Amino acid sequence: MYGNLSVTDSKPKRNILEGEDPERLAEFEAKILRGEKIEPHDWMPKEYRRQLIRMIEQHAHSEIIGALPEGTWITRAPSFKRKMALMAKVQDESGHCQLLYNAAETLGKSREAMINDLLIGKSKYSNVFNYPAKTWADTAVIAWLIDASAIVNQVANSKGSYGPYCRALERICQEESFHLRYGYHNVVTLATGTPLQREMVQEALNRWWRPIMHFFGPPDTVSEHGAILMKWKVKMASNDDMRQSFLKQYLPKIFELGLTVPDIDLHQDAETKQWIIGDPDWDEFFRVINGDGPCNAERLAVRRTAEENGAWVRRALKKNTHAYTVPLS
Ligand code: BYC
């Protein structure tokens, strides 16, 4: 199903639970099994903390960088109504990153350290935001299908084990559902518009299809972290299962609009009804997430400039915090 992609067994596996107290570990795992939430002051294994920081931090970076491809279209939106809606969406995405950085901070990594790791290229963020939004139709496809992908993933994970992350995801998903409706409305408008508008939206879908397949992460046979994250209910389904859930929900809607996807091997298994996709070029996925995508350098450069331009505001806020602690008489 995925070309020649396979797990490499050459790396020796480290014991991720080395040094953990077996009794506390058993108690922690039993709590998760009972469906209870883990809160910041509860005991947790080091690996649970490390994995959560990695995943929530990547998610926060994805939101802040994710505002950029659509953000470039605010000034070029085709009507005042569309401009207002797009501005609200971009603002929401920036709000999501605040919620997520807050959730990650409860695990002990400071926001400054997270931002720094993003800016020096140490931390990852979602592959999809390293591609350009070439036309207005690209923003429509992003808002519909990338937000739909995010909802599939985040609604499931909001039922997970870490309290602060789950609560942030619940709020985020409510806003993403508005984004999805907005994106779908845009896509329908273009798909039922002039032949040129139809062509534009089909081209945008062709450009975004493979990155969207990559969005859910590499196949389960290759996913490094999936097994432990699912055991500890951080991820509520595997990458392939999330991808399948998206395909089942959204392929019929795409076809209903008379649009196609650029995958000649795509078919539905007659017995299982599972969608089987062709190889979406996993080499490209790994190149992009490791820094060599069409827009990686540009995206980080924009964030670095924003960080530098905002430094004086953060300095001023820090100074004023002291002023506010002095009681007014
Ligand atoms: N992009 O072991 P695996 C949004 C990395 S933003 C980049 O399967 P895991 C929106 C992975 O990190 C929402 N990297 O990983 C915003 C790992 O590398 P490291 C974004 C990826 O964690 C604005 C390696 O590949 N969503 O919706 O078990 C506007 C091996 O992977 C990707 C989230 O962040 C990727 N797509 O599963 C519009 C959801 N996939 O860390 C919309 C939260 C994998 O070892 N995250 N990698 O160096 C997750 O659910 C999981 O982390 C993933 C990956 C499913 C993404």
CSV table of C-alpha atoms and ligand atoms in Angstrom, one decimal:
chain,number,residue,atom,x,y,z
A,1,MET,CA,0.0,0.0,0.0
A,2,TYR,CA,2.8,2.4,0.7
A,3,GLY,CA,5.5,1.5,-1.9
A,4,ASN,CA,8.8,0.3,-0.3
A,5,LEU,CA,8.4,2.1,3.0
A,6,SER,CA,9.3,-0.2,5.9
A,7,VAL,CA,10.4,0.0,9.5
A,8,THR,CA,14.2,0.2,10.0
A,9,ASP,CA,15.2,-2.2,12.8
A,10,SER,CA,18.8,-0.9,12.9
A,11,LYS,CA,18.3,1.5,15.9
A,12,PRO,CA,18.7,-0.3,19.2
A,13,LYS,CA,15.5,0.3,21.3
A,14,ARG,CA,16.0,2.1,24.6
A,15,ASN,CA,14.0,1.0,27.6
A,16,ILE,CA,11.6,4.0,28.0
A,17,LEU,CA,10.5,3.0,31.4
A,18,GLU,CA,13.9,2.5,33.0
A,19,GLY,CA,14.1,3.7,36.6
A,20,GLU,CA,10.3,4.2,37.0
A,21,ASP,CA,8.8,2.9,40.2
A,22,PRO,CA,6.7,-0.1,39.2
A,23,GLU,CA,4.0,0.5,41.8
A,24,ARG,CA,3.4,4.1,40.8
A,25,LEU,CA,3.5,3.1,37.1
A,26,ALA,CA,0.9,0.5,37.6
A,27,GLU,CA,-1.3,3.0,39.5
A,28,PHE,CA,-0.9,5.5,36.7
A,29,GLU,CA,-1.8,3.0,34.0
A,30,ALA,CA,-4.8,1.8,36.0
A,31,LYS,CA,-6.0,5.3,36.3
A,32,ILE,CA,-5.8,5.8,32.5
A,33,LEU,CA,-7.5,2.5,32.0
A,34,ARG,CA,-10.4,3.6,34.2
A,35,GLY,CA,-10.8,6.7,31.9
A,36,GLU,CA,-9.7,9.2,34.5
A,37,LYS,CA,-7.7,12.3,33.6
A,38,ILE,CA,-4.0,12.9,34.5
A,39,GLU,CA,-3.6,16.4,35.8
A,40,PRO,CA,-0.3,18.5,35.9
A,41,HIS,CA,0.4,17.8,39.6
A,42,ASP,CA,-0.2,14.0,39.4
A,43,TRP,CA,2.7,11.6,39.2
A,44,MET,CA,3.5,10.6,35.6
A,45,PRO,CA,6.4,8.6,34.0
A,46,LYS,CA,9.1,10.7,32.5
A,47,GLU,CA,8.3,9.3,29.0
A,48,TYR,CA,4.6,10.3,29.3
A,49,ARG,CA,5.7,13.9,30.1
A,50,ARG,CA,8.3,13.9,27.3
A,51,GLN,CA,5.9,12.5,24.7
A,52,LEU,CA,3.2,15.0,25.7
A,53,ILE,CA,5.5,17.9,25.5
A,54,ARG,CA,6.7,16.8,22.1
A,55,MET,CA,3.2,16.3,20.7
A,56,ILE,CA,1.5,19.4,22.2
A,57,GLU,CA,4.4,21.6,21.4
A,58,GLN,CA,4.4,20.4,17.7
A,59,HIS,CA,0.6,21.0,17.7
A,60,ALA,CA,1.0,24.6,19.0
A,61,HIS,CA,3.7,25.4,16.4
A,62,SER,CA,1.4,24.0,13.7
A,63,GLU,CA,-1.3,26.4,14.7
A,64,ILE,CA,0.9,29.5,14.7
A,65,ILE,CA,2.7,28.5,11.5
A,66,GLY,CA,-0.7,27.3,10.1
A,67,ALA,CA,-2.0,30.8,10.3
A,68,LEU,CA,0.5,31.9,7.6
A,69,PRO,CA,-0.6,30.3,4.3
A,70,GLU,CA,-4.2,31.5,4.7
A,71,GLY,CA,-3.1,34.8,6.4
A,72,THR,CA,-1.4,35.9,3.1
A,73,TRP,CA,-4.8,35.9,1.5
A,74,ILE,CA,-6.6,38.3,3.9
A,75,THR,CA,-5.8,41.3,1.7
A,76,ARG,CA,-6.8,39.5,-1.5
A,77,ALA,CA,-10.0,37.8,-0.3
A,78,PRO,CA,-12.7,38.3,-3.1
A,79,SER,CA,-15.3,40.1,-1.0
A,80,PHE,CA,-15.6,41.9,2.3
A,81,LYS,CA,-17.6,39.1,3.8
A,82,ARG,CA,-14.9,36.5,2.9
A,83,LYS,CA,-12.2,38.9,4.2
A,84,MET,CA,-14.0,39.2,7.6
A,85,ALA,CA,-14.5,35.4,7.8
A,86,LEU,CA,-10.8,34.7,6.9
A,87,MET,CA,-9.5,37.2,9.4
A,88,ALA,CA,-11.6,35.6,12.1
A,89,LYS,CA,-10.3,32.2,11.2
A,90,VAL,CA,-6.6,33.3,11.2
A,91,GLN,CA,-7.2,34.9,14.6
A,92,ASP,CA,-8.7,31.7,15.9
A,93,GLU,CA,-5.7,29.7,14.8
A,94,SER,CA,-3.4,32.1,16.7
A,95,GLY,CA,-5.7,31.7,19.8
A,96,HIS,CA,-5.3,27.9,19.5
A,97,CYS,CA,-1.6,28.2,19.7
A,98,GLN,CA,-2.0,30.1,23.0
A,99,LEU,CA,-4.2,27.4,24.5
A,100,LEU,CA,-1.7,24.7,23.4
A,101,TYR,CA,1.4,26.5,24.6
A,102,ASN,CA,-0.3,26.9,27.9
A,103,ALA,CA,-1.2,23.2,28.1
A,104,ALA,CA,2.4,22.3,27.2
A,105,GLU,CA,3.8,24.7,29.9
A,106,THR,CA,1.9,22.7,32.6
A,107,LEU,CA,4.4,19.9,31.8
A,108,GLY,CA,7.4,22.1,32.7
A,109,LYS,CA,8.8,23.4,29.4
A,110,SER,CA,8.6,27.2,29.1
A,111,ARG,CA,7.0,29.0,26.2
A,112,GLU,CA,10.3,30.8,25.5
A,113,ALA,CA,12.1,27.4,25.2
A,114,MET,CA,9.4,26.1,22.9
A,115,ILE,CA,9.4,29.1,20.6
A,116,ASN,CA,13.2,29.0,20.5
A,117,ASP,CA,13.2,25.3,19.5
A,118,LEU,CA,10.7,26.2,16.7
A,119,LEU,CA,12.8,29.1,15.4
A,120,ILE,CA,16.1,27.1,15.4
A,121,GLY,CA,14.4,24.4,13.4
A,122,LYS,CA,14.6,21.8,16.3
A,123,SER,CA,10.9,21.3,16.8
A,124,LYS,CA,8.6,20.0,14.1
A,125,TYR,CA,5.2,21.4,13.0
A,126,SER,CA,2.6,20.0,10.6
A,127,ASN,CA,3.9,19.1,7.1
A,128,VAL,CA,1.0,20.8,5.4
A,129,PHE,CA,2.0,24.3,6.3
A,130,ASN,CA,5.2,24.1,4.3
A,131,TYR,CA,3.3,24.3,1.0
A,132,PRO,CA,2.2,27.6,-0.6
A,133,ALA,CA,-1.4,28.7,-0.9
A,134,LYS,CA,-1.2,29.7,-4.6
A,135,THR,CA,-4.8,30.8,-5.3
A,136,TRP,CA,-7.9,31.7,-3.4
A,137,ALA,CA,-9.1,28.2,-4.0
A,138,ASP,CA,-6.2,26.8,-2.0
A,139,THR,CA,-7.5,28.7,1.1
A,140,ALA,CA,-10.9,27.1,0.5
A,141,VAL,CA,-9.3,23.6,0.3
A,142,ILE,CA,-7.2,24.3,3.4
A,143,ALA,CA,-10.2,25.5,5.5
A,144,TRP,CA,-12.4,22.6,4.4
A,145,LEU,CA,-10.1,19.6,4.3
A,146,ILE,CA,-7.2,20.4,6.6
A,147,ASP,CA,-9.6,21.6,9.2
A,148,ALA,CA,-11.6,18.5,8.7
A,149,SER,CA,-8.5,16.4,9.1
A,150,ALA,CA,-7.7,18.3,12.3
A,151,ILE,CA,-11.2,17.6,13.6
A,152,VAL,CA,-11.0,13.9,12.9
A,153,ASN,CA,-7.7,13.8,14.8
A,154,GLN,CA,-8.6,16.2,17.6
A,155,VAL,CA,-12.1,15.1,18.5
A,156,ALA,CA,-10.7,11.6,19.0
A,157,ASN,CA,-7.7,12.9,21.1
A,158,SER,CA,-9.9,15.2,23.2
A,159,LYS,CA,-11.1,12.0,24.9
A,160,GLY,CA,-7.5,11.2,25.9
A,161,SER,CA,-5.8,11.0,29.2
A,162,TYR,CA,-4.0,14.4,29.8
A,163,GLY,CA,-6.6,16.9,31.3
A,164,PRO,CA,-5.1,20.2,30.1
A,165,TYR,CA,-4.6,19.0,26.5
A,166,CYS,CA,-8.1,17.4,26.3
A,167,ARG,CA,-9.7,20.6,27.5
A,168,ALA,CA,-7.7,22.7,25.0
A,169,LEU,CA,-8.7,20.3,22.2
A,170,GLU,CA,-12.4,20.5,23.1
A,171,ARG,CA,-12.4,24.2,22.7
A,172,ILE,CA,-10.3,24.1,19.5
A,173,CYS,CA,-12.6,21.6,17.9
A,174,GLN,CA,-15.6,23.8,18.4
A,175,GLU,CA,-13.9,26.6,16.5
A,176,GLU,CA,-12.5,24.3,13.9
A,177,SER,CA,-16.1,23.2,13.1
A,178,PHE,CA,-16.9,26.8,12.1
A,179,HIS,CA,-13.7,26.8,9.9
A,180,LEU,CA,-14.8,23.7,8.3
A,181,ARG,CA,-18.3,25.1,7.4
A,182,TYR,CA,-16.6,28.3,6.1
A,183,GLY,CA,-14.2,26.2,4.0
A,184,TYR,CA,-16.9,24.0,2.7
A,185,HIS,CA,-19.0,27.0,1.7
A,186,ASN,CA,-16.1,28.4,-0.2
A,187,VAL,CA,-15.4,25.1,-2.0
A,188,VAL,CA,-19.1,24.7,-3.0
A,189,THR,CA,-19.2,28.2,-4.3
A,190,LEU,CA,-16.2,27.6,-6.5
A,191,ALA,CA,-17.2,24.1,-7.5
A,192,THR,CA,-20.6,25.3,-8.6
A,193,GLY,CA,-19.4,28.5,-10.1
A,194,THR,CA,-17.9,29.3,-13.6
A,195,PRO,CA,-15.7,26.7,-15.4
A,196,LEU,CA,-12.7,28.7,-14.4
A,197,GLN,CA,-13.6,28.7,-10.7
A,198,ARG,CA,-14.2,24.9,-10.9
A,199,GLU,CA,-10.9,24.4,-12.6
A,200,MET,CA,-9.2,26.5,-9.8
A,201,VAL,CA,-10.7,24.4,-7.0
A,202,GLN,CA,-9.8,21.1,-8.7
A,203,GLU,CA,-6.2,22.3,-9.2
A,204,ALA,CA,-6.0,23.3,-5.6
A,205,LEU,CA,-7.4,19.9,-4.5
A,206,ASN,CA,-4.8,18.2,-6.7
A,207,ARG,CA,-2.0,20.2,-5.0
A,208,TRP,CA,-3.2,19.6,-1.5
A,209,TRP,CA,-4.3,15.9,-1.7
A,210,ARG,CA,-0.9,14.3,-0.9
A,211,PRO,CA,0.1,16.7,1.9
A,212,ILE,CA,-3.4,16.0,3.4
A,213,MET,CA,-2.7,12.2,3.3
A,214,HIS,CA,0.6,13.0,5.0
A,215,PHE,CA,-1.1,15.1,7.7
A,216,PHE,CA,-2.2,12.0,9.7
A,217,GLY,CA,1.5,10.9,10.0
A,218,PRO,CA,3.4,8.0,8.5
A,219,PRO,CA,1.8,4.5,8.2
A,220,ASP,CA,1.4,2.5,11.4
A,221,THR,CA,4.2,0.2,10.4
A,222,VAL,CA,6.6,3.2,10.5
A,223,SER,CA,5.1,5.4,13.2
A,224,GLU,CA,7.7,5.5,16.0
A,225,HIS,CA,5.6,6.9,18.9
A,226,GLY,CA,2.1,5.6,18.1
A,227,ALA,CA,2.1,2.4,20.2
A,228,ILE,CA,3.1,4.0,23.5
A,229,LEU,CA,0.9,7.1,22.9
A,230,MET,CA,-2.1,4.9,22.3
A,231,LYS,CA,-1.4,2.7,25.3
A,232,TRP,CA,-1.4,5.9,27.5
A,233,LYS,CA,-4.4,7.3,25.6
A,234,VAL,CA,-2.7,10.4,24.3
A,235,LYS,CA,-3.5,9.3,20.8
A,236,MET,CA,-6.9,7.6,20.6
A,237,ALA,CA,-6.4,5.9,17.2
A,238,SER,CA,-3.4,5.1,15.0
A,239,ASN,CA,-2.3,7.2,12.1
A,240,ASP,CA,-3.8,4.8,9.5
A,241,ASP,CA,-7.1,4.6,11.4
A,242,MET,CA,-7.4,8.4,11.6
A,243,ARG,CA,-6.6,8.6,7.8
A,244,GLN,CA,-9.2,6.0,7.1
A,245,SER,CA,-11.8,7.8,9.1
A,246,PHE,CA,-11.1,11.0,7.1
A,247,LEU,CA,-11.3,9.1,3.8
A,248,LYS,CA,-14.6,7.5,4.8
A,249,GLN,CA,-16.2,10.8,5.8
A,250,TYR,CA,-14.8,13.2,3.1
A,251,LEU,CA,-14.3,11.2,-0.1
A,252,PRO,CA,-18.0,10.9,-0.7
A,253,LYS,CA,-18.4,14.7,-0.1
A,254,ILE,CA,-15.6,15.4,-2.6
A,255,PHE,CA,-17.1,13.1,-5.2
A,256,GLU,CA,-20.6,14.6,-4.6
A,257,LEU,CA,-19.3,18.0,-5.8
A,258,GLY,CA,-18.0,16.3,-9.0
A,259,LEU,CA,-14.4,16.8,-7.9
A,260,THR,CA,-11.7,14.1,-8.1
A,261,VAL,CA,-8.5,13.3,-6.2
A,262,PRO,CA,-5.1,12.7,-7.9
A,263,ASP,CA,-4.6,9.1,-6.9
A,264,ILE,CA,-5.1,6.5,-9.7
A,265,ASP,CA,-4.7,3.6,-7.2
A,266,LEU,CA,-7.5,4.8,-4.9
A,267,HIS,CA,-10.2,2.2,-4.5
A,268,GLN,CA,-12.6,0.8,-1.9
A,269,ASP,CA,-12.1,-2.8,-0.8
A,270,ALA,CA,-15.3,-4.5,-1.7
A,271,GLU,CA,-15.4,-6.6,1.5
A,272,THR,CA,-14.0,-4.3,4.2
A,273,LYS,CA,-15.2,-1.0,2.7
A,274,GLN,CA,-11.8,0.4,3.6
A,275,TRP,CA,-10.3,2.9,1.2
A,276,ILE,CA,-7.0,1.8,-0.2
A,277,ILE,CA,-4.7,4.7,-1.3
A,278,GLY,CA,-1.7,4.7,-3.5
A,279,ASP,CA,1.8,5.6,-2.2
A,280,PRO,CA,1.5,9.4,-1.4
A,281,ASP,CA,5.3,9.7,-1.7
A,282,TRP,CA,6.5,9.2,1.9
A,283,ASP,CA,10.0,10.3,0.9
A,284,GLU,CA,8.5,13.7,0.2
A,285,PHE,CA,6.8,13.7,3.6
A,286,PHE,CA,10.1,13.0,5.4
A,287,ARG,CA,11.9,15.6,3.4
A,288,VAL,CA,9.3,18.2,4.2
A,289,ILE,CA,9.0,17.5,8.0
A,290,ASN,CA,12.8,17.5,8.2
A,291,GLY,CA,13.1,21.1,6.8
A,292,ASP,CA,13.3,20.7,3.0
A,293,GLY,CA,9.8,21.6,1.8
A,294,PRO,CA,8.8,24.4,-0.6
A,295,CYS,CA,8.1,26.9,2.2
A,296,ASN,CA,10.0,25.8,5.3
A,297,ALA,CA,12.6,28.5,5.2
A,298,GLU,CA,10.0,31.2,4.4
A,299,ARG,CA,7.7,30.2,7.2
A,300,LEU,CA,10.4,30.2,9.8
A,301,ALA,CA,11.8,33.5,8.5
A,302,VAL,CA,8.3,35.1,9.0
A,303,ARG,CA,8.1,33.8,12.6
A,304,ARG,CA,11.6,35.0,13.4
A,305,THR,CA,10.7,38.5,12.1
A,306,ALA,CA,7.5,38.4,14.2
A,307,GLU,CA,9.4,37.4,17.2
A,308,GLU,CA,12.0,40.2,16.8
A,309,ASN,CA,9.3,42.8,16.1
A,310,GLY,CA,7.3,41.8,19.2
A,311,ALA,CA,10.3,41.7,21.6
A,312,TRP,CA,9.7,45.3,22.8
A,313,VAL,CA,6.0,44.5,23.7
A,314,ARG,CA,7.0,41.5,25.8
A,315,ARG,CA,9.7,43.6,27.5
A,316,ALA,CA,7.2,46.3,28.3
A,317,LEU,CA,4.6,43.8,29.6
A,318,LYS,CA,7.2,42.3,31.9
A,319,LYS,CA,8.1,45.7,33.3
A,320,ASN,CA,4.4,46.6,33.8
A,321,THR,CA,3.6,43.4,35.7
A,322,HIS,CA,5.5,44.9,38.6
A,323,ALA,CA,3.6,48.2,38.4
A,324,TYR,CA,0.3,46.3,38.6
A,325,THR,CA,1.3,44.6,41.8
A,326,VAL,CA,1.6,48.0,43.6
A,327,PRO,CA,-1.9,48.7,45.2
A,328,LEU,CA,-3.4,51.9,43.9
A,329,SER,CA,-4.3,54.4,46.7
B,1,BYC,N1,3.7,16.8,10.2
B,1,BYC,O1,5.7,8.4,15.3
B,1,BYC,P1,4.8,9.3,14.5
B,1,BYC,C1,-4.3,22.6,12.2
B,1,BYC,C2,6.6,13.3,12.7
B,1,BYC,S1,-2.8,22.3,13.1
B,1,BYC,C3,5.0,16.9,10.8
B,1,BYC,O2,3.6,8.7,13.8
B,1,BYC,P2,3.2,10.7,16.3
B,1,BYC,C4,-4.5,23.9,11.6
B,1,BYC,C5,6.4,13.0,14.2
B,1,BYC,O3,6.4,14.2,14.9
B,1,BYC,C6,-3.1,20.7,13.7
B,1,BYC,N2,5.6,15.9,11.4
B,1,BYC,O4,4.4,10.5,15.4
B,1,BYC,C7,-3.8,25.0,11.9
B,1,BYC,C8,7.6,12.1,14.5
B,1,BYC,O5,8.8,13.0,14.5
B,1,BYC,P3,9.6,13.3,15.9
B,1,BYC,C9,-1.9,19.8,13.6
B,1,BYC,C10,4.9,14.7,11.5
B,1,BYC,O6,3.4,11.8,17.2
B,1,BYC,C11,-3.9,26.2,11.2
B,1,BYC,C12,7.8,11.3,13.2
B,1,BYC,O7,7.1,12.1,12.2
B,1,BYC,N3,-2.3,18.6,14.3
B,1,BYC,O8,-5.1,21.8,12.2
B,1,BYC,O9,2.8,9.4,17.0
B,1,BYC,C13,-4.8,26.3,10.1
B,1,BYC,C14,7.2,10.0,13.3
B,1,BYC,O10,5.7,10.0,13.4
B,1,BYC,C15,3.7,14.5,11.0
B,1,BYC,C16,-1.6,18.1,15.3
B,1,BYC,O11,-0.5,18.5,15.6
B,1,BYC,C17,3.1,15.6,10.3
B,1,BYC,N4,1.9,15.5,9.7
B,1,BYC,O12,1.9,11.0,15.4
B,1,BYC,C18,-5.6,25.1,9.8
B,1,BYC,C19,-2.3,16.9,16.0
B,1,BYC,N5,3.3,13.3,11.3
B,1,BYC,O13,8.7,14.1,16.8
B,1,BYC,C20,-5.5,24.0,10.5
B,1,BYC,C21,-1.5,16.4,17.2
B,1,BYC,C22,4.3,12.7,11.9
B,1,BYC,O14,10.0,11.9,16.5
B,1,BYC,N6,-0.5,15.4,16.7
B,1,BYC,N7,5.3,13.6,12.1
B,1,BYC,O15,10.8,14.1,15.5
B,1,BYC,C23,-0.7,14.1,16.4
B,1,BYC,O16,-1.9,13.7,16.5
B,1,BYC,C24,0.4,13.2,16.2
B,1,BYC,O17,1.6,13.9,16.7
B,1,BYC,C25,0.6,12.9,14.6
B,1,BYC,C26,1.9,12.1,14.5
B,1,BYC,C27,-0.6,12.1,14.1
B,1,BYC,C28,0.8,14.2,13.8
